[in-house]
XYZ file of C-alpha atoms in Angstrom:
294
model
C 0.000 0.000 0.000
C 2.817 2.392 0.815
C 4.295 2.010 -2.676
C 0.994 3.036 -4.228
C 0.766 6.107 -2.001
C 4.273 7.126 -3.009
C 3.332 6.918 -6.671
C 0.121 8.893 -6.301
C 1.385 11.773 -4.167
C 3.501 13.432 -6.925
C 0.427 13.716 -9.144
C -1.345 15.709 -6.441
C 1.646 17.917 -5.823
C 1.941 18.774 -9.506
C -1.711 19.707 -9.638
C -1.420 21.822 -6.498
C 1.963 23.391 -7.138
C 2.013 23.765 -10.907
C 3.496 27.216 -10.498
C 2.792 30.668 -9.181
C 2.207 33.836 -11.054
C -0.479 35.486 -13.133
C -1.541 35.812 -16.750
C 1.936 36.474 -18.152
C 5.357 34.912 -17.693
C 8.882 36.260 -18.106
C 11.252 34.419 -20.429
C 14.852 34.865 -21.498
C 15.675 34.118 -25.144
C 19.151 32.668 -24.733
C 21.904 32.300 -27.302
C 24.753 30.028 -26.127
C 26.459 29.969 -29.545
C 29.343 31.953 -31.027
C 27.106 33.544 -33.672
C 24.164 35.981 -33.555
C 20.736 34.392 -33.323
C 17.522 35.480 -35.032
C 14.110 34.509 -33.706
C 10.602 35.726 -34.420
C 7.849 35.522 -31.803
C 4.332 36.683 -32.656
C 5.701 38.488 -35.704
C 8.307 40.437 -33.735
C 11.961 39.839 -34.655
C 14.544 39.345 -31.914
C 18.265 39.571 -32.648
C 20.321 38.051 -29.845
C 24.095 38.479 -29.845
C 26.440 35.538 -29.270
C 26.570 34.417 -25.618
C 23.800 36.840 -24.746
C 20.099 36.838 -23.915
C 17.038 39.005 -24.376
C 14.021 39.212 -22.092
C 10.451 38.831 -23.283
C 7.135 38.669 -21.432
C 4.411 36.472 -22.898
C 0.770 36.436 -21.910
C -1.017 33.173 -21.245
C -2.362 31.873 -24.530
C -1.311 30.888 -28.034
C 1.814 32.305 -29.676
C 3.852 31.757 -32.828
C 7.598 31.275 -33.204
C 9.929 31.015 -36.175
C 13.606 30.114 -36.029
C 16.314 28.309 -37.984
C 16.320 25.258 -35.697
C 12.753 25.084 -34.401
C 11.104 25.993 -37.700
C 7.669 27.608 -37.827
C 5.637 26.537 -34.785
C 2.751 27.450 -32.539
C 2.977 27.160 -28.784
C 0.900 27.886 -25.700
C 2.132 29.821 -22.669
C 0.219 28.841 -19.545
C -1.496 30.684 -16.721
C 0.621 30.620 -13.550
C 3.682 29.731 -15.596
C 7.063 30.247 -13.944
C 8.750 31.461 -17.108
C 12.341 30.485 -17.758
C 14.614 30.085 -20.764
C 13.545 30.000 -24.393
C 16.164 27.770 -26.005
C 15.791 28.250 -29.791
C 19.072 26.425 -30.557
C 17.887 23.351 -28.580
C 21.332 23.314 -26.992
C 22.212 21.670 -23.679
C 21.738 23.424 -20.342
C 22.608 22.129 -16.903
C 20.663 22.949 -13.745
C 23.089 22.419 -10.890
C 21.950 21.916 -7.301
C 24.330 23.559 -4.805
C 24.137 22.786 -1.087
C 25.305 25.523 1.291
C 26.163 24.129 4.722
C 25.496 25.997 7.938
C 28.677 27.418 9.492
C 30.246 25.106 12.101
C 27.788 22.306 11.413
C 29.022 18.751 11.850
C 26.306 17.246 9.676
C 25.971 18.598 6.128
C 22.335 17.583 5.648
C 20.756 16.059 2.563
C 22.278 17.407 -0.655
C 20.195 15.559 -3.225
C 20.700 12.360 -5.185
C 23.520 12.013 -7.684
C 22.666 11.920 -11.364
C 24.758 11.392 -14.479
C 24.444 13.660 -17.504
C 26.322 13.488 -20.820
C 27.685 16.521 -22.690
C 29.276 15.869 -26.091
C 29.829 12.246 -25.146
C 31.432 13.024 -21.775
C 29.662 11.864 -18.578
C 29.387 14.123 -15.536
C 28.113 12.956 -12.163
C 26.620 15.222 -9.536
C 23.478 16.846 -8.157
C 22.236 18.204 -11.463
C 19.935 17.657 -14.408
C 20.246 18.362 -18.114
C 17.768 19.883 -20.559
C 17.706 20.715 -24.254
C 14.004 21.629 -24.285
C 12.755 24.654 -26.180
C 11.185 25.933 -22.956
C 13.227 25.291 -19.810
C 11.033 25.999 -16.799
C 12.643 28.199 -14.170
C 13.559 26.350 -11.000
C 16.792 28.157 -10.185
C 17.961 31.093 -8.099
C 20.937 31.987 -10.278
C 20.572 32.476 -14.034
C 23.056 31.772 -16.825
C 24.878 35.083 -16.363
C 24.857 35.080 -12.556
C 27.727 33.723 -10.496
C 27.101 30.955 -7.991
C 28.222 32.494 -4.668
C 30.559 30.839 -2.188
C 28.097 31.501 0.634
C 24.562 32.761 1.245
C 22.955 34.483 4.230
C 19.439 33.368 5.101
C 17.048 33.079 8.025
C 17.663 29.980 10.121
C 15.357 27.277 8.797
C 16.362 24.745 11.425
C 18.245 22.646 8.872
C 21.977 22.127 8.528
C 22.003 23.239 4.918
C 20.105 25.186 2.288
C 20.019 24.408 -1.417
C 19.984 26.767 -4.400
C 19.977 25.936 -8.109
C 22.053 27.565 -10.825
C 21.459 27.113 -14.549
C 24.487 26.877 -16.855
C 25.012 26.847 -20.581
C 26.849 23.615 -21.389
C 30.265 25.217 -21.987
C 29.964 27.296 -18.838
C 29.108 24.223 -16.797
C 32.177 22.399 -18.079
C 34.349 25.361 -17.061
C 32.666 25.431 -13.640
C 33.171 21.680 -13.192
C 36.852 21.932 -14.078
C 37.518 24.608 -11.447
C 38.076 21.743 -9.038
C 41.764 20.900 -8.936
C 41.180 17.193 -9.532
C 38.915 17.885 -12.532
C 41.118 20.158 -14.635
C 41.182 18.978 -18.246
C 38.489 16.375 -17.522
C 36.332 17.202 -20.537
C 39.024 16.973 -23.223
C 40.619 13.949 -21.589
C 37.339 12.031 -21.723
C 35.928 13.368 -24.970
C 35.516 10.662 -27.644
C 37.962 10.992 -30.537
C 35.161 10.518 -33.042
C 32.017 11.558 -31.177
C 28.648 10.757 -32.667
C 26.760 13.856 -33.764
C 24.259 15.029 -31.174
C 20.782 15.439 -32.621
C 18.451 17.732 -30.691
C 14.775 17.385 -31.511
C 11.844 19.606 -30.668
C 9.764 17.955 -27.947
C 6.027 17.809 -28.522
C 3.873 16.099 -25.906
C 1.647 13.238 -26.955
C -1.971 14.358 -27.435
C -3.070 11.367 -25.347
C -1.980 10.010 -21.972
C -0.318 6.561 -21.620
C -2.614 3.526 -21.394
C -3.788 1.831 -18.215
C -4.891 -1.762 -18.774
C -6.735 -2.317 -15.499
C -10.439 -1.580 -16.295
C -11.221 -0.123 -12.868
C -8.190 2.157 -12.923
C -8.909 3.184 -16.498
C -12.428 4.218 -15.543
C -10.915 6.475 -12.865
C -8.429 7.837 -15.395
C -10.952 8.809 -18.081
C -11.846 12.253 -16.628
C -8.137 13.080 -16.335
C -7.616 12.073 -19.956
C -10.329 14.486 -21.050
C -8.900 17.235 -18.854
C -5.389 16.670 -20.251
C -6.561 16.788 -23.875
C -8.384 20.067 -23.261
C -5.405 21.567 -21.429
C -3.031 20.990 -24.338
C -5.349 23.084 -26.513
C -6.439 25.712 -23.965
C -5.585 29.137 -25.385
C -7.489 31.341 -22.955
C -6.034 32.132 -19.512
C -9.401 31.682 -17.812
C -9.865 28.271 -19.430
C -6.351 27.267 -18.380
C -7.027 28.314 -14.793
C -10.296 26.384 -14.709
C -8.627 23.256 -16.100
C -5.812 23.515 -13.548
C -8.354 23.607 -10.724
C -10.316 20.763 -12.273
C -7.129 18.727 -12.599
C -6.523 19.020 -8.868
C -10.030 17.804 -8.046
C -9.793 14.930 -10.522
C -6.354 13.965 -9.241
C -7.698 13.724 -5.686
C -10.509 11.478 -6.887
C -8.096 9.317 -8.886
C -5.821 8.897 -5.864
C -8.624 7.945 -3.498
C -10.060 5.520 -6.015
C -6.738 3.879 -6.850
C -5.890 3.380 -3.187
C -9.321 1.887 -2.557
C -8.771 -0.564 -5.420
C -5.379 -1.472 -4.014
C -6.909 -2.118 -0.583
C -9.294 -4.669 -2.098
C -6.966 -6.324 -4.614
C -3.313 -5.373 -4.529
C -2.305 -3.734 -7.790
C 0.065 -5.656 -10.037
C 3.571 -4.365 -10.813
C 2.376 -3.696 -14.359
C -0.469 -1.504 -13.112
C 1.885 0.354 -10.784
C 4.261 0.974 -13.678
C 1.414 2.258 -15.837
C 0.309 4.601 -13.048
C 3.864 5.957 -12.932
C 3.868 6.668 -16.666
C 0.384 8.185 -16.469
C 1.469 10.501 -13.640
C 4.685 11.556 -15.338
C 2.808 12.565 -18.476
C 0.312 14.669 -16.525
C 3.112 16.147 -14.459
C 5.052 17.145 -17.551
C 2.058 18.965 -18.997
C 0.863 20.709 -15.862
C 4.384 21.455 -14.672
C 5.348 23.218 -17.916
C 5.378 26.964 -18.428
C 4.838 26.594 -22.166
C 4.251 23.742 -24.606
C 4.573 23.326 -28.351
C 1.151 22.531 -29.775
C 0.686 18.897 -30.889
């Protein structure tokens, strides 16, 4: 039963904490390359210099974009979106999780699980995640052009550490990583001699949620499927807000129903796996600031 609860809780959190804000979101059109970048949003041309960025505020609703890499697309910016980076080159970014320990503490506290990312064929391990999405949702304190400080001053939260995220362009992250004495030259030393070309593709969410084979669970899932399909097409801020609220209510009902089913007949590993996939898909949609239209 505990395993089922653990799988269902994230779905509720996504519905409840999908973001904070209002009917517009602030984005940064970022250019990590050595050449100027041209991008058109809603008919307005943006020229971004090499290794530079330009701010843009987008209202909740449908927008258009045209660029050399992404092509000619339509996308939806969502109500309560957090904003973030618009990545028209589809290049790699790294969101690094930095733990700051309390002075004189003997226990550092939880710093986050280690993950492995790969940049140009070279693996890096640490508390970080990688993204090449067109829209990278903001979950950092320090942006691409802000330095990660050596220390921070905050109110005492009763913990032995506090954690802040910093987002890096790929090249900047490599330079940051190699500041450690034992990591100097790591990237070139481990870079494949004949690396395979990295292909970055525009991510478009599936118009339908993953299947659930269990008939009872599927009956519970049907209202969420309808809600999800509407949300991917919702172009009005008021409609988006209403669907977000509805999603929370439906998610609560799904959780209660699934746990009741599990109490009567323990769910199979296959059903649990399908619930995971179902939740991740909903979480990706409702946790996104903006999405390319299917």
